[in-house]
Short mmCIF file of C-alpha atoms and ligand atoms in Angstrom, two decimals:
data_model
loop_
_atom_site.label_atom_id
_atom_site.label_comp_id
_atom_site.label_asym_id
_atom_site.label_seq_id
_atom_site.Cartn_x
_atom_site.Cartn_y
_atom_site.Cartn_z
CA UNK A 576 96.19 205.01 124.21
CA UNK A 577 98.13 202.04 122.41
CA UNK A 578 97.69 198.88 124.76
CA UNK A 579 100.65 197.57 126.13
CA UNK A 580 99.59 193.96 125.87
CA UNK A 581 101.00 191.63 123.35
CA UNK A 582 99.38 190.98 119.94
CA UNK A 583 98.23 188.08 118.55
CA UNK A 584 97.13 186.96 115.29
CA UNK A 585 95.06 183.55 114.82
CA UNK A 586 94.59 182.46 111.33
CA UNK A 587 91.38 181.27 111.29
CA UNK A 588 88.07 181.19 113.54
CA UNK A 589 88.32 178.94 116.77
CA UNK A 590 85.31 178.30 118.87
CA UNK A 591 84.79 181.28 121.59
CA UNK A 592 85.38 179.44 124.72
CA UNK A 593 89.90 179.07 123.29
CA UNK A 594 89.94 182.96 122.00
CA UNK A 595 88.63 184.04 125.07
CA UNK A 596 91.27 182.20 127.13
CA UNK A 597 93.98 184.32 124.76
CA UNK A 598 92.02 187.61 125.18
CA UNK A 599 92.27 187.23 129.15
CA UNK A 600 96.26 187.57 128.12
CA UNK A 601 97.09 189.64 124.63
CA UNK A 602 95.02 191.93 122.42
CA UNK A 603 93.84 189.21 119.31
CA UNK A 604 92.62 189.40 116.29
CA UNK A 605 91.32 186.46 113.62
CA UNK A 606 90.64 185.55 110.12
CA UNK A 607 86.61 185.42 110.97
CA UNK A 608 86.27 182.38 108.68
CA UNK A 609 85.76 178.79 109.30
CA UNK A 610 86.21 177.22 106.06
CA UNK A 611 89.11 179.34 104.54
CA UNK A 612 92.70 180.21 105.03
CA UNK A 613 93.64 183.74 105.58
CA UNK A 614 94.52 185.60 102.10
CA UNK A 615 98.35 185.43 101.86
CA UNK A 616 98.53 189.23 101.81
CA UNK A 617 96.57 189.88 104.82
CA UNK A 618 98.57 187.33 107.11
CA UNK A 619 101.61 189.46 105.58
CA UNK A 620 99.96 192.74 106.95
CA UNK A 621 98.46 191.11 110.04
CA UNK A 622 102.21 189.94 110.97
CA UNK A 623 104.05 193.40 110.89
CA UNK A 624 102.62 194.09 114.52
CA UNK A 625 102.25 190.40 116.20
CA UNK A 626 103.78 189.20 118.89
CA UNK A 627 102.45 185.27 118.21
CA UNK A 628 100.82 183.48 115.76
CA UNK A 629 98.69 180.74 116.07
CA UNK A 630 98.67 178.98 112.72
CA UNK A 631 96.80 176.01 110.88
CA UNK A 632 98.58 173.61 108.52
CA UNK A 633 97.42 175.50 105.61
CA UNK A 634 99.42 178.59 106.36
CA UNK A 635 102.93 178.95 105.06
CA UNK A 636 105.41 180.40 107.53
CA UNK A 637 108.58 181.03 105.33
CA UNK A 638 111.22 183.37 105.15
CA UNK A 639 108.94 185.92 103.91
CA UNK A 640 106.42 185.90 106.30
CA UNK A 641 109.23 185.62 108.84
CA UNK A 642 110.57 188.58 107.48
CA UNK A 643 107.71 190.67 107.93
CA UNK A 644 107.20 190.17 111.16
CA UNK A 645 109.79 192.29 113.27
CA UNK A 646 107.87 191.13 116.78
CA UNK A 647 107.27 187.57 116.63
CA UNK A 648 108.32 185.62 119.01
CA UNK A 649 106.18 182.67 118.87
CA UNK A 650 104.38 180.09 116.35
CA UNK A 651 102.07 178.00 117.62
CA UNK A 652 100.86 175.74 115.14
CA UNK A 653 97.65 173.35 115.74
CA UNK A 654 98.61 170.43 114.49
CA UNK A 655 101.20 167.94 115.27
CA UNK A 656 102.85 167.94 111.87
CA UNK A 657 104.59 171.77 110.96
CA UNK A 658 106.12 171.10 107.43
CA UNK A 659 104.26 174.58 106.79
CA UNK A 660 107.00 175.93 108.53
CA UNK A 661 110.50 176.60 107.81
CA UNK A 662 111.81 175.81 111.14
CA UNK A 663 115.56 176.84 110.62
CA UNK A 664 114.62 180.40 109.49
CA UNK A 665 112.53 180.92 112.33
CA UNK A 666 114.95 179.58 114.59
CA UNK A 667 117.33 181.98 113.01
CA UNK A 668 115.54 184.52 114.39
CA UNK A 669 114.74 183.75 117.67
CA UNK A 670 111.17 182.53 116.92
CA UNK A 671 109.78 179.71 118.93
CA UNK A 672 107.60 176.98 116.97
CA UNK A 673 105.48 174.45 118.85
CA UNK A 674 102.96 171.88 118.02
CA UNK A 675 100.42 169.74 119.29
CA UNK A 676 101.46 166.09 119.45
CA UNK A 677 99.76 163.18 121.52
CA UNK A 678 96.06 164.84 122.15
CA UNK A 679 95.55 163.68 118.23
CA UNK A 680 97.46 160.49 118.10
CA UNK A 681 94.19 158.06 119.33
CA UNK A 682 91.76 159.97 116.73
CA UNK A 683 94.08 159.59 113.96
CA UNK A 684 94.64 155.86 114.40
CA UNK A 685 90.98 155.58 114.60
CA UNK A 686 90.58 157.64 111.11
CA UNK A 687 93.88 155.31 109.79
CA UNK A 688 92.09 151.49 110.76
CA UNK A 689 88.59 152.68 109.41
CA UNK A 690 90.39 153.41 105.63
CA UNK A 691 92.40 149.94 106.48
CA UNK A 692 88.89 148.43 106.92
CA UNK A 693 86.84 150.54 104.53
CA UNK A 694 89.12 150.21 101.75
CA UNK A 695 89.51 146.65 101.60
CA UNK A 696 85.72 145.67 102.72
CA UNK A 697 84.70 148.03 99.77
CA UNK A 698 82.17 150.43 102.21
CA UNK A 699 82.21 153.46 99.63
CA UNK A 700 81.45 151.00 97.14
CA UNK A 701 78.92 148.99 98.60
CA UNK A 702 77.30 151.76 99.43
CA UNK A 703 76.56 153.91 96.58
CA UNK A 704 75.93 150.23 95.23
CA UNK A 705 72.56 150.11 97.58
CA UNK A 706 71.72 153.97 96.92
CA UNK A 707 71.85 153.59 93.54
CA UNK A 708 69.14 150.64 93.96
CA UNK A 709 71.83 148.17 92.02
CA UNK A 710 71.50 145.45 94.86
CA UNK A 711 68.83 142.76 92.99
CA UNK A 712 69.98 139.51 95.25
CA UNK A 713 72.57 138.51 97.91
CA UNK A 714 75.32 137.07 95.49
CA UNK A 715 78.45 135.12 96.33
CA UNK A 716 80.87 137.04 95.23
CA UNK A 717 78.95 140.65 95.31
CA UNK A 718 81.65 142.97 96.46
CA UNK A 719 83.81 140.84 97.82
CA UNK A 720 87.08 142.48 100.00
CA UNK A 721 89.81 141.13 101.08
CA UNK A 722 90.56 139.85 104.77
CA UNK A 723 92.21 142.10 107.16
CA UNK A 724 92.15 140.00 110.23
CA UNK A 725 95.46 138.04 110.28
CA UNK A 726 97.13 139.61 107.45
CA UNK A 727 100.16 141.62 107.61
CA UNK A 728 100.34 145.19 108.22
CA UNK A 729 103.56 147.90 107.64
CA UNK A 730 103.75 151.09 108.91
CA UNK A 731 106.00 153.15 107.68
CA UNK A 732 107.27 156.23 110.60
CA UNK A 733 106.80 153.93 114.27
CA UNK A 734 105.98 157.33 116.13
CA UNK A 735 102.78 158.38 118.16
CA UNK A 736 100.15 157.73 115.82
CA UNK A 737 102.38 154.85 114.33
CA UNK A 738 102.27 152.85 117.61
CA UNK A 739 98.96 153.80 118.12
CA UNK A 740 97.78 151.67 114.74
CA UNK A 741 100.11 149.39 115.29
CA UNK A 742 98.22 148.06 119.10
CA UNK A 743 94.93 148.37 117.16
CA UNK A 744 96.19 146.42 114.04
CA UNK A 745 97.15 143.39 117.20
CA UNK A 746 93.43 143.68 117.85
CA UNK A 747 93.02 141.96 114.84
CA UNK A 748 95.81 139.56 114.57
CA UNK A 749 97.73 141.14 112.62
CA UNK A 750 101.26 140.63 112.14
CA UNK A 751 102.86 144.08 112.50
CA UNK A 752 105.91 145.09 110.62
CA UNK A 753 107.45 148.64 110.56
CA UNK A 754 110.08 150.75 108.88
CA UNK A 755 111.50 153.74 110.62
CA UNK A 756 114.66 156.02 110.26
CA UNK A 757 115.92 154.88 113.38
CA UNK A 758 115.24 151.31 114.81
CA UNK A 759 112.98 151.38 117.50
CA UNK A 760 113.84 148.63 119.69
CA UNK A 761 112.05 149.24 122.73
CA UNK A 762 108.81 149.51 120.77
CA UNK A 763 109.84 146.42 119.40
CA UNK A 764 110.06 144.68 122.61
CA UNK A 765 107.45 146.52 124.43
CA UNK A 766 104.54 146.28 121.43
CA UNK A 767 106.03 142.82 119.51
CA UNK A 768 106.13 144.96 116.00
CA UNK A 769 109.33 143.61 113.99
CA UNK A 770 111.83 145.87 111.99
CA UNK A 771 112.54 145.58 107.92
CA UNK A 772 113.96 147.70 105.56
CA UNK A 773 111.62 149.23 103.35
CA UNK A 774 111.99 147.05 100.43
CA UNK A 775 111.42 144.08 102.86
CA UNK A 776 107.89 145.62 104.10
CA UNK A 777 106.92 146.69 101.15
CA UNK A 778 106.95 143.09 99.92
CA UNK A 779 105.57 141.29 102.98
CA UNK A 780 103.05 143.73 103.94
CA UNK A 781 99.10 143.13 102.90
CA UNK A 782 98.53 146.59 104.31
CA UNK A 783 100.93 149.59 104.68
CA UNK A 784 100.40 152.79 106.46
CA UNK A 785 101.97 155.92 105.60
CA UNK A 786 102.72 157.59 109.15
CA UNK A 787 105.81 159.42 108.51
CA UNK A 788 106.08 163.30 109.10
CA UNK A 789 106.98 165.23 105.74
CA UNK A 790 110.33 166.37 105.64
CA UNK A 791 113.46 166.22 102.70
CA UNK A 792 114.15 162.61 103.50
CA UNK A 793 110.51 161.47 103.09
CA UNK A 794 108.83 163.47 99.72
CA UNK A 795 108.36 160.83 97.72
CA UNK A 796 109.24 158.49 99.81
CA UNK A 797 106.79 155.99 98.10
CA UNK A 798 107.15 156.18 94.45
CA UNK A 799 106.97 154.39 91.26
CA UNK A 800 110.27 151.62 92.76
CA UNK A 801 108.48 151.53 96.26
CA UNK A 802 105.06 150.80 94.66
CA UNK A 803 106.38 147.93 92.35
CA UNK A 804 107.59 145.96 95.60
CA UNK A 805 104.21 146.20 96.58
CA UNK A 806 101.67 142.71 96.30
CA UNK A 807 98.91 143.06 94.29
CA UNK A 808 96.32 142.57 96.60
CA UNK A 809 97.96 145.36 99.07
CA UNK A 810 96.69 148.32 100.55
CA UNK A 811 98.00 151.72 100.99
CA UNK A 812 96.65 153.72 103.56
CA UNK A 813 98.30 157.55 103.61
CA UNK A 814 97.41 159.65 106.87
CA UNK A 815 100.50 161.36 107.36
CA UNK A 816 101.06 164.14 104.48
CA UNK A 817 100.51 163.74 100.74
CA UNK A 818 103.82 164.78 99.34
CA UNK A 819 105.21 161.49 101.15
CA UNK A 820 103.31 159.62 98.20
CA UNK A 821 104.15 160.03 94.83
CA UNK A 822 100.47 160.85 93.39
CA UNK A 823 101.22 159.93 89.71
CA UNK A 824 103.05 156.68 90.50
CA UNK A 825 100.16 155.97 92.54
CA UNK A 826 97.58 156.75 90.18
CA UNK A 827 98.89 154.74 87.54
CA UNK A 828 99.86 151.25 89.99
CA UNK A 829 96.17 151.91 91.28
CA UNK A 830 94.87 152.37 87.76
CA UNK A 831 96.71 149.41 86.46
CA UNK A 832 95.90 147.30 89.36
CA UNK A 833 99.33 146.45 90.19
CA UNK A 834 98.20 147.45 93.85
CA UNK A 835 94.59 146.92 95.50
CA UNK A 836 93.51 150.03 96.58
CA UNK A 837 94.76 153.14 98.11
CA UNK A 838 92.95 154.85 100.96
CA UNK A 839 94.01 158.50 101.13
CA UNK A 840 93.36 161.39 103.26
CA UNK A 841 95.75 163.88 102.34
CA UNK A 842 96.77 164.87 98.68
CA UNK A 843 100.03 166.83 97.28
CA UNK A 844 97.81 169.92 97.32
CA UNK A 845 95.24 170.68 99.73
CA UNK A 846 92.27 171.15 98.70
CA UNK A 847 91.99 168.30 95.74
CA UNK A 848 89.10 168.81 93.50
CA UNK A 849 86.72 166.11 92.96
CA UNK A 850 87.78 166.34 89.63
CA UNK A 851 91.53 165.30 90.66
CA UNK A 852 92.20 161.14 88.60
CA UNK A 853 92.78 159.76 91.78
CA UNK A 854 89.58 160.74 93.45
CA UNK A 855 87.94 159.13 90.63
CA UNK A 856 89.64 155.58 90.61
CA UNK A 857 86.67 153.53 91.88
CA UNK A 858 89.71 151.71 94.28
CA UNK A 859 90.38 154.66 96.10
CA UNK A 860 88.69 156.12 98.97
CA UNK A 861 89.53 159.90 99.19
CA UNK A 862 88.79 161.72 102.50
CA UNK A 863 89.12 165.74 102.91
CA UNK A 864 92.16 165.48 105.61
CA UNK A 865 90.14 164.53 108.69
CA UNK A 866 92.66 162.65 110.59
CA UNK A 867 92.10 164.42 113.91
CA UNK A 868 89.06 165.45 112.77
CA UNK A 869 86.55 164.44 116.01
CA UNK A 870 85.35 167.43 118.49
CA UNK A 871 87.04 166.40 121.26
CA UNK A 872 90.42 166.46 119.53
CA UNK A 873 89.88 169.37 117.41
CA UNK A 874 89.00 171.03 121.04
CA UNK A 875 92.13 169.82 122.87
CA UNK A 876 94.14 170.65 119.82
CA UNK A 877 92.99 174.43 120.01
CA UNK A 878 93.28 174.46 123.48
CA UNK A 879 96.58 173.13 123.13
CA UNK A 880 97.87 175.15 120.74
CA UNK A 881 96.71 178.24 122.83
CA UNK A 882 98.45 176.94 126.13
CA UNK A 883 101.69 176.57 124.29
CA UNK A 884 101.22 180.32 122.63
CA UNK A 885 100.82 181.82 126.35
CA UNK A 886 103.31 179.49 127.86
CA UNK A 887 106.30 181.15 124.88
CA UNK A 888 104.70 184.54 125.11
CA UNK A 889 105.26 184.89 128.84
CA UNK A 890 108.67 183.52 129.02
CA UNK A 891 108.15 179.91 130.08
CA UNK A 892 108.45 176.80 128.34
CA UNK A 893 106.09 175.61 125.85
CA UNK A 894 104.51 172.25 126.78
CA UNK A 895 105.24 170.82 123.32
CA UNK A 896 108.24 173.06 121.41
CA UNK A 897 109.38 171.85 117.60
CA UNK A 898 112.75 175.12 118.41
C1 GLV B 956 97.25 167.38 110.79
O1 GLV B 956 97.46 166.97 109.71
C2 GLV B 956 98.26 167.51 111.79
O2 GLV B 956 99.46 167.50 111.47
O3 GLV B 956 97.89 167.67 112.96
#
């Protein structure tokens, strides 16, 4: 007999303990893989009889998949960003989105100061340096960095994780500056972070932070203009999504030294090869996307993402809902 209980499909393999909390609920079913996204074509087979979805950053939910699904009623994504998703067409149709904000913003602060600090004290570098057996004496200039402590730092998109760099960057003296769609003036008053336009940061800024979500108004955001404003010995740190960056304006300012260095954890496409020119420029420091990437957060982001998918499924409100 066909069981009466809701279906749910979960894009990729989450530890047992957050499934089973599902399972107590709605019949499930996964992509049994850790390491790779569900095949486009079975998520488009998989979705004719869901009810929910819970969905990683690397699926697409578009009009297509949206389509194909004639029972959805929820998407719970895990992850607070959800430019995977076209969120008008599933609002169109009556399809709840949600995300997981705030359990990630303290991780991914962390993950944005250690490129700030790895980038400009020249860790990959040194490294492989000592690895490689190059180090013959203590020199006075071997590998010299630049400062952090003091200098001035811009973040570009003052939300969560924005704020969160920002109190960490005071930690260090820093002077913090910020650019955001709409002025934040409590922040201002309540953290001591000071407004400019972005031309303005751009210029004053040692360091600059990428922190914005990726929407319309932000791809590209930082392009061949934005990165001529920049000082030579500046920093750009990208976090937030790769598209936000122009990659070949960056390349070539990085290449030509008109800026410092670039630390980068997220790319234009997902996965980059180590074979992509920026990966290669010995100023850049490339990381796989790790942002949130600790246990604890990865945990509270499943479990998250799984509260929110029961919470839509069984008529109440989500605890964090994007429509
Ligand atoms: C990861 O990139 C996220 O948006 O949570």
């Amino acid at each position: 007999m066909e069981s009466t209980r809701g279906k749910i499909y979960i894009t990729r393999r989450l530890p047992k303990e957050v499934t089973s909390r599902l399972q107590e609920v709605f019949d499930c079913k996964w992509w049994d893989h850790e390491d790779v996204p569900v095949p486009r074509e079975l998520l488009l087979q998989e979705i004719k009889t869901a009810d929910g979805l819970l969905s990683m950053v690397t699926d697409r939910i578009d009009s297509e998949l949206l389509d194909a699904a004639p029972r959805l009623r929820a998407v719970s994504n895990m992850a607070v960003g959800y430019d995977n998703i076209q969120v008008e067409e599933a609002k169109k149709r009556n399809v709840i989105v949600c995300n997981t904000p705030d359990v990630l913003t303290e991780t991914t602060a962390d993950l944005t100061v250690a490129l700030l600090l790895a980038t400009s004290r020249r860790l990959e570098e040194s490294a492989i340096f000592l690895k490689n057996d190059e180090w013959k004496s203590w020199s006075p200039f071997l590998l010299a960095g630049l400062d952090v402590h003091h200098k001035t730092l811009g973040i570009i998109g003052l939300g969560r994780i924005g704020q969160a760099v920002a109190r960490r960057a005071f930690g260090f003296g820093m002077k913090v500056l910020y650019y955001n769609r709409h002025r934040r003036m409590a922040e201002e008053q309540s953290l001591g972070v000071e407004y400019r336009d972005l031309e303005s940061l751009l210029r004053e800024s040692d360091f600059v932070c990428v922190l914005t979500p990726l929407t319309a108004d932000t791809y590209h955001l930082i392009s061949e203009r934005e990165l001529s404003q920049m000082k030579p010995t500046a920093v750009l740190i990208n976090t937030a999504r790769g598209p936000v960056v122009d990659e070949v304006a960056l390349y070539t300012a990085l290449k030509n030294n008109q800026i410092w260095a670039a630390g980068l954890d997220v790319f234009d496409r997902e996965p980059v090869r180590a074979s992509h020119p920026l990966v290669h420029l010995p100023n850049v420091l490339a990381l796989p996307h790790i942002g949130s990437a600790t246990v604890d957060t990865r945990m509270a982001m499943a479990n998250l993402a799984v509260d929110n998918l029961i919470l839509a499924l069984t008529g109440k409100e989500p605890k964090y809902r994007v429509c």
